[in-house]
Backbone as a printed PyTorch tensor [residue, N CA C, xyz], in Angstrom:
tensor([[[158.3340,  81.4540,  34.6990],
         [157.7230,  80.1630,  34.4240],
         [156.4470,  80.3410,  33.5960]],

        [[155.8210,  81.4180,  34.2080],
         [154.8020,  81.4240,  33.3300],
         [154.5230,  81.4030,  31.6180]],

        [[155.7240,  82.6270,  31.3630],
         [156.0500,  83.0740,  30.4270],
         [156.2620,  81.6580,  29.1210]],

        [[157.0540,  81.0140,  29.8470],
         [158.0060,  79.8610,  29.1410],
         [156.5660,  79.0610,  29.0140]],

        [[155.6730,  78.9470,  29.7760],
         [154.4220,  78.3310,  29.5780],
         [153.5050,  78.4980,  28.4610]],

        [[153.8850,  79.8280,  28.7260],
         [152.5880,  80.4260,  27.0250],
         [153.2440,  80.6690,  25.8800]],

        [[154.9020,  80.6690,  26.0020],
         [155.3510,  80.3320,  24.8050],
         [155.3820,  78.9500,  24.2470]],

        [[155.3280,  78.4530,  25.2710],
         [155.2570,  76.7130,  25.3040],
         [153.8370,  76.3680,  24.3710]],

        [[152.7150,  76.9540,  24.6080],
         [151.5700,  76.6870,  24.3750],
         [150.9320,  77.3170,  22.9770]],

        [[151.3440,  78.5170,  22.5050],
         [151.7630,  78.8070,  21.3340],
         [152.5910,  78.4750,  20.3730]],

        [[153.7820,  78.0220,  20.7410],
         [154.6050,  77.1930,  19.8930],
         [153.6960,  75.9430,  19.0470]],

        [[152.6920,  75.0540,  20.3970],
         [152.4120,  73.4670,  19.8270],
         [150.9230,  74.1730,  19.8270]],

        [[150.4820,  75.3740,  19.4590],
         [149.3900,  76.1100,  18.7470],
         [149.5280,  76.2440,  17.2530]],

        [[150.6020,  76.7070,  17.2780],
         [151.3350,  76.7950,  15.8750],
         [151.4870,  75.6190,  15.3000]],

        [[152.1940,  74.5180,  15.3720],
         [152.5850,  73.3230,  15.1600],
         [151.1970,  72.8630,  15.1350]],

        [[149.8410,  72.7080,  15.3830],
         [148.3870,  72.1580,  14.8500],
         [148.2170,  73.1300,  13.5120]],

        [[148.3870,  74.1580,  13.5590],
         [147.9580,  74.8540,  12.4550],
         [148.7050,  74.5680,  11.3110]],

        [[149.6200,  74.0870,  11.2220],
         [150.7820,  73.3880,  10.0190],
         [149.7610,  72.9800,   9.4970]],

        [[149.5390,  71.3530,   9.5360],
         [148.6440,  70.7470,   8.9100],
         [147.3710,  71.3290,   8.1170]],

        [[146.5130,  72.4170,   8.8720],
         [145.5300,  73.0390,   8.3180],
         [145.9620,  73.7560,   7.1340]],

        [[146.8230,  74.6180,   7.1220],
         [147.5060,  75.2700,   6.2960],
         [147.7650,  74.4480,   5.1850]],

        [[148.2630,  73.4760,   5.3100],
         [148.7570,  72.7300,   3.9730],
         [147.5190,  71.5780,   3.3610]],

        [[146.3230,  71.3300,   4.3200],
         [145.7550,  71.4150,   3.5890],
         [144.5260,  72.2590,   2.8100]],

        [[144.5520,  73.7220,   3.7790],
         [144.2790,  74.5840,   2.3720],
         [144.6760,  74.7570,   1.3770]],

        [[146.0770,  75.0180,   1.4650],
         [146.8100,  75.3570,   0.0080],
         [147.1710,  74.2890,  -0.6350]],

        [[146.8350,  72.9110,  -0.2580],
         [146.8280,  71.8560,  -1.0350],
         [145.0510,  71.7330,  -1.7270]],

        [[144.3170,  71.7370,  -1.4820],
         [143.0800,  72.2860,  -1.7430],
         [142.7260,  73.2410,  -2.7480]],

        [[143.5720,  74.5040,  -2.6150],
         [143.5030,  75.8050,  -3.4560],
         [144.1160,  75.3160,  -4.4000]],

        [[145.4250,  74.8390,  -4.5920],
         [146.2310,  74.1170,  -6.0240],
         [145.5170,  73.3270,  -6.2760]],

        [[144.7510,  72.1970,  -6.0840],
         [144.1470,  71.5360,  -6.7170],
         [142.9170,  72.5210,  -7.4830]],

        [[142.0660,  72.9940,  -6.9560],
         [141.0250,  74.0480,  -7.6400],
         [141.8440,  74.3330,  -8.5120]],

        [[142.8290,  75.1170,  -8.3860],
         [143.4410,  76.1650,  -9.1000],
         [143.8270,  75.0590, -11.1890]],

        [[144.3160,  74.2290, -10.4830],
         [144.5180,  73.0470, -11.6680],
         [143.1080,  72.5640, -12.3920]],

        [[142.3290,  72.3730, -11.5070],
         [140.7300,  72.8010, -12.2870],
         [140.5530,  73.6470, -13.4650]],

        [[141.1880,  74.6620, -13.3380],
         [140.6790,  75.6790, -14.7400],
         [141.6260,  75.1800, -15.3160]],

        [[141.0500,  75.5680, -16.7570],
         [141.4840,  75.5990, -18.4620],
         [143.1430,  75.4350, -18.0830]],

        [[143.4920,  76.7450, -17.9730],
         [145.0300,  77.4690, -17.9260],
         [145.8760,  77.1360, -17.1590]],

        [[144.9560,  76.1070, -15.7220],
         [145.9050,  76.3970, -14.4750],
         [146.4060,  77.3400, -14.0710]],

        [[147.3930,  77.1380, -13.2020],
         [148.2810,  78.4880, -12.7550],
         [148.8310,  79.5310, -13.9750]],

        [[149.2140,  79.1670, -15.2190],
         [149.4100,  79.8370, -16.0890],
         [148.4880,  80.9320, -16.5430]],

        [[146.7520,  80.4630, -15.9500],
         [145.9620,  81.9000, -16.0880],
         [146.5210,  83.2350, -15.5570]],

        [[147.6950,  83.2680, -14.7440],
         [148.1100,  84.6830, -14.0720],
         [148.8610,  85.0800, -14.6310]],

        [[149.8200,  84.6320, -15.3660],
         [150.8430,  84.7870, -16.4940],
         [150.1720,  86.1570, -17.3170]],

        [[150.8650,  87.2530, -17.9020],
         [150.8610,  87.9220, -19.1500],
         [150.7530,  86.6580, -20.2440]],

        [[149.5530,  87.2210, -21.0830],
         [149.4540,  86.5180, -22.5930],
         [150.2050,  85.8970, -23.0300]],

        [[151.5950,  86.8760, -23.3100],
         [152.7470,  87.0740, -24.1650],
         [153.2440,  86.4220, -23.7110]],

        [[153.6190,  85.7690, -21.8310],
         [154.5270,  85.5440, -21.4820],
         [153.9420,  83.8320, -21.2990]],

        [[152.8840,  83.4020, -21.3090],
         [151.8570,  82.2730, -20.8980],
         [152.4670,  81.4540, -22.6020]],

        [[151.7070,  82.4750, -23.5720],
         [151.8770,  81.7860, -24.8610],
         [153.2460,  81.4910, -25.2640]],

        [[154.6060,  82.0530, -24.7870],
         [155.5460,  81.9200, -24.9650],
         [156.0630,  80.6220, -23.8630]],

        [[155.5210,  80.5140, -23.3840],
         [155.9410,  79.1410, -22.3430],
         [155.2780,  77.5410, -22.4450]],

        [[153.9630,  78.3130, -23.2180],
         [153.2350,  76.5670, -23.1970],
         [152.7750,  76.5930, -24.4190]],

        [[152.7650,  77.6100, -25.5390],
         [152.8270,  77.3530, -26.8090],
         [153.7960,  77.4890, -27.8890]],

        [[154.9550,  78.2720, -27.7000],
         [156.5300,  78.0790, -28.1140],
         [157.2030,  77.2080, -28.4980]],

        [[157.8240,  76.7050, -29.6860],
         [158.8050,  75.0330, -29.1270],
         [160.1610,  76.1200, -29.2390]],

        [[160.8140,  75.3000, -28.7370],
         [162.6350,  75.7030, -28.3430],
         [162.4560,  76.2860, -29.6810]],

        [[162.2900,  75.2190, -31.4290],
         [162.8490,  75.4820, -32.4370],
         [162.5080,  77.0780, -32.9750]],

        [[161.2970,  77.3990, -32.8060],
         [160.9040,  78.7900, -33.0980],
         [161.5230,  79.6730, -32.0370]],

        [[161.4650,  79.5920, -31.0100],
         [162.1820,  80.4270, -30.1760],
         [163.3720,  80.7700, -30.8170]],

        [[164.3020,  79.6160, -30.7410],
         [165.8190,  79.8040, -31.5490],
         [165.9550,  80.5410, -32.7100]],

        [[164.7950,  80.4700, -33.4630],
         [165.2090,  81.0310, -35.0420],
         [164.7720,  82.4690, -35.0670]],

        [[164.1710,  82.9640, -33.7690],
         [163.3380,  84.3510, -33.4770],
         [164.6350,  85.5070, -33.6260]],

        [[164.3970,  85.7100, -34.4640],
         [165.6570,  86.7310, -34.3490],
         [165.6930,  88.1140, -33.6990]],

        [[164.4270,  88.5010, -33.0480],
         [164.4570,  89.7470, -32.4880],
         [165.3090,  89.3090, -31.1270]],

        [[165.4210,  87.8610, -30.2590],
         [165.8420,  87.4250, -29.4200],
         [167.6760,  87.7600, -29.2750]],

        [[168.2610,  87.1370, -30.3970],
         [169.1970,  87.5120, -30.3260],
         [169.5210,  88.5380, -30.8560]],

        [[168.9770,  89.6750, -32.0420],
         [169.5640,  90.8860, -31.7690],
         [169.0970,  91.7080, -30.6700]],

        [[168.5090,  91.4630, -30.4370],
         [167.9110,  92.2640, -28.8210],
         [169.2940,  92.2080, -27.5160]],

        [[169.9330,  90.5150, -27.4600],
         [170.5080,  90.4470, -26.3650],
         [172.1380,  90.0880, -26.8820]],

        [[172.6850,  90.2120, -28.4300],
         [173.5870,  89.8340, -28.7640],
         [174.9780,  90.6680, -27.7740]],

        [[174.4830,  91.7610, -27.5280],
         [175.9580,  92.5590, -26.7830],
         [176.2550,  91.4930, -25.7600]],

        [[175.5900,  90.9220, -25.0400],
         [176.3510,  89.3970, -24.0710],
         [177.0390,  88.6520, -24.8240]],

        [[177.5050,  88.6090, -25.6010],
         [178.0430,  88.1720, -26.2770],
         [179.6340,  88.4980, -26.1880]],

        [[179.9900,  89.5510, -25.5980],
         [181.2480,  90.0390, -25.4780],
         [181.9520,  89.7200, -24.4390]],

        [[181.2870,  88.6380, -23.3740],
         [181.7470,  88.2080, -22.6660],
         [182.0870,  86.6940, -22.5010]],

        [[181.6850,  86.1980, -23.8000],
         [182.4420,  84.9660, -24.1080],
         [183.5070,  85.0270, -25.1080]],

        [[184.1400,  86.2780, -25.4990],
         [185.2200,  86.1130, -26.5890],
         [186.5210,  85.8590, -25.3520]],

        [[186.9740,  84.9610, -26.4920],
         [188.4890,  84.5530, -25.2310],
         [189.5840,  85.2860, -25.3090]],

        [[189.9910,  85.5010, -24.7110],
         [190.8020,  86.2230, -24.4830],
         [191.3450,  87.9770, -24.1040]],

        [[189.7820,  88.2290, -24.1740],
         [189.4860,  89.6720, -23.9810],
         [189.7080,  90.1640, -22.5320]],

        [[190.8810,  90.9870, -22.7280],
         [191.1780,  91.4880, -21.2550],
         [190.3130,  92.7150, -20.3260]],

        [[190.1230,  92.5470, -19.1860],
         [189.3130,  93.7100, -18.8170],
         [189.0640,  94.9910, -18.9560]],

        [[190.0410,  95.7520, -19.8350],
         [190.1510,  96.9860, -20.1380],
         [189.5780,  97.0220, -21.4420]],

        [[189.9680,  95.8770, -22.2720],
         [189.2850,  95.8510, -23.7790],
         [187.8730,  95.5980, -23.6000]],

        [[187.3870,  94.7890, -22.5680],
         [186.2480,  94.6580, -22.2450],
         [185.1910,  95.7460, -22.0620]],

        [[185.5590,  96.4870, -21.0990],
         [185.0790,  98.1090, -20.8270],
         [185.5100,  98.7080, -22.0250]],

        [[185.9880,  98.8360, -22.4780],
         [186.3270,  99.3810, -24.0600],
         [185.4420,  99.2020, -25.1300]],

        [[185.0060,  98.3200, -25.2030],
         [183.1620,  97.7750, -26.0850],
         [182.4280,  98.0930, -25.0390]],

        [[182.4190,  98.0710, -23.8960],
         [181.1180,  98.4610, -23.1170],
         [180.9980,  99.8810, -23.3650]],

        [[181.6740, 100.2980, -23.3830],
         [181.6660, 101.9480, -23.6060],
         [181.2500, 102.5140, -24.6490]],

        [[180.9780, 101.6110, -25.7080],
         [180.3980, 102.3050, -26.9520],
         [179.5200, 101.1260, -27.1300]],

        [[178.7240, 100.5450, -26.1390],
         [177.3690, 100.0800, -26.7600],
         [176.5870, 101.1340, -26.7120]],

        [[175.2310, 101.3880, -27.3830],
         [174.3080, 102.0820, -27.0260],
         [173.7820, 102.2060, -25.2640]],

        [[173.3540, 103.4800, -24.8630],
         [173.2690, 103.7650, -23.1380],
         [172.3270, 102.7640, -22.8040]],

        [[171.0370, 102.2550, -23.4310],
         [170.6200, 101.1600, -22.5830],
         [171.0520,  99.9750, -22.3160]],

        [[171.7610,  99.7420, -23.1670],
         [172.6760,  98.2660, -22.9060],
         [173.8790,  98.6710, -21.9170]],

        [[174.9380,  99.2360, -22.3150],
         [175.8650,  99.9150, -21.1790],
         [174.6970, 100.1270, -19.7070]],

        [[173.9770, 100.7800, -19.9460],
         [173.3730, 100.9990, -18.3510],
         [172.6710,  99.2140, -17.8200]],

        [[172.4930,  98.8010, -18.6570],
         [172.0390,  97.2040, -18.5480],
         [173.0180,  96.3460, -17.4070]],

        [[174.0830,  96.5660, -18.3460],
         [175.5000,  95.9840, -17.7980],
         [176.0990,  96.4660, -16.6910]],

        [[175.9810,  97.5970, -16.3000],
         [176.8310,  98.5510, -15.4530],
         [176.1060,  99.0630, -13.6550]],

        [[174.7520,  98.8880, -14.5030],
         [174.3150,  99.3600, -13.0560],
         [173.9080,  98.2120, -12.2640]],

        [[173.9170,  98.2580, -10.7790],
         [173.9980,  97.2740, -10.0470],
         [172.2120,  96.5290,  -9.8200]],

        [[171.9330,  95.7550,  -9.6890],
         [170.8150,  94.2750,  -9.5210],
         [170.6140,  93.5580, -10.8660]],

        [[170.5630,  92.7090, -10.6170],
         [170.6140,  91.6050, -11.6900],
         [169.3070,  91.6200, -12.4290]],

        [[168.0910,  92.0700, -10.9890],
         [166.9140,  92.0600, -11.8940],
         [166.5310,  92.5120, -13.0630]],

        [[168.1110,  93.5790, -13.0310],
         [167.5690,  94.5080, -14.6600],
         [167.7710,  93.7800, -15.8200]],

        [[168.2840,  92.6160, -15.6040],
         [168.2850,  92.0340, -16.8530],
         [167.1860,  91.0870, -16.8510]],

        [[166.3880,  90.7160, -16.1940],
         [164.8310,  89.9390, -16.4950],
         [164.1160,  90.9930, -17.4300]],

        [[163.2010,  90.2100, -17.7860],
         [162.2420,  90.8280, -18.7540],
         [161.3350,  91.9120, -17.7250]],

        [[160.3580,  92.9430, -18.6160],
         [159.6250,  94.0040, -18.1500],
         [158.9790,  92.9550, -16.7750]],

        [[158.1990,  92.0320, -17.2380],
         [157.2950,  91.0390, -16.3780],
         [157.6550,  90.9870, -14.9470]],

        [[159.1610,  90.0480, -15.1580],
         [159.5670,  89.7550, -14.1060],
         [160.0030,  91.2930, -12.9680]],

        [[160.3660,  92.3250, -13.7760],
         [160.8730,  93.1210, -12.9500],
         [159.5650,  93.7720, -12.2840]],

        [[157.9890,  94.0200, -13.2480],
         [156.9320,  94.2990, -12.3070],
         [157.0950,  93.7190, -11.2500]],

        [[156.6620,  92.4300, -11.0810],
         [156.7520,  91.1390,  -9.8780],
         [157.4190,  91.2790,  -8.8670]],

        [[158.6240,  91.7200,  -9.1230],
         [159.6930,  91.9650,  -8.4920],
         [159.5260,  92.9100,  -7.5570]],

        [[159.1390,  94.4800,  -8.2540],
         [159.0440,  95.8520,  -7.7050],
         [157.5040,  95.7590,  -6.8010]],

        [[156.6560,  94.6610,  -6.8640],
         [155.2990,  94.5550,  -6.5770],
         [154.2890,  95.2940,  -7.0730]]])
């Protein structure tokens, strides 16, 4: 009985502290929206200026973009059977093949995201 008591009493300990909590971090986002940059001050340069100073149209016409990531590309031709498939995978260059082949998805985010990721 006891037990069930002080879990009892910690539980609706917890449940007051909700509220406090949210409004710190409702508090901190607001500050945080205060500066210049907002949240985008934590962003990489590269990756800040590419998000809130970029339009789609320059992005699109960037051509290091798509020759950089054109080998995805081999997976929208129709009709390509799985063996022909691995058959171009096999003679892309090893960082793209290892791109494709080895297992987490994260490897295909940018350097950024995969820091973040790894912590």
């Amino acid at each position: 009985l006891a037990a069930f008591v002080s879990l009892a009493l910690m539980a609706s300990s917890m449940g007051a502290l909700l509220p406090v909590a949210q409004n710190i971090l409702r508090a901190r986002y607001e500050m945080e929206m205060e500066q210049p940059l907002g949240l985008t001050r934590y962003l990489p340069e590269s990756l800040r200026v590419m998000l809130t100073e970029t339009s789609l149209h320059e992005f699109m016409v960037d051509s290091t973009f798509f020759n950089e990531n054109r080998y995805l590309l081999l997976y929208f031709m129709p009709g390509l059977q799985p063996e022909q498939l691995m058959g171009f995978i096999d003679q892309l260059p090893p960082r793209h093949r290892d791109a494709l082949l080895q297992p987490g998805l994260g490897r295909m985010m940018p350097s950024v995201m995969g820091h973040l990721m790894r912590g």
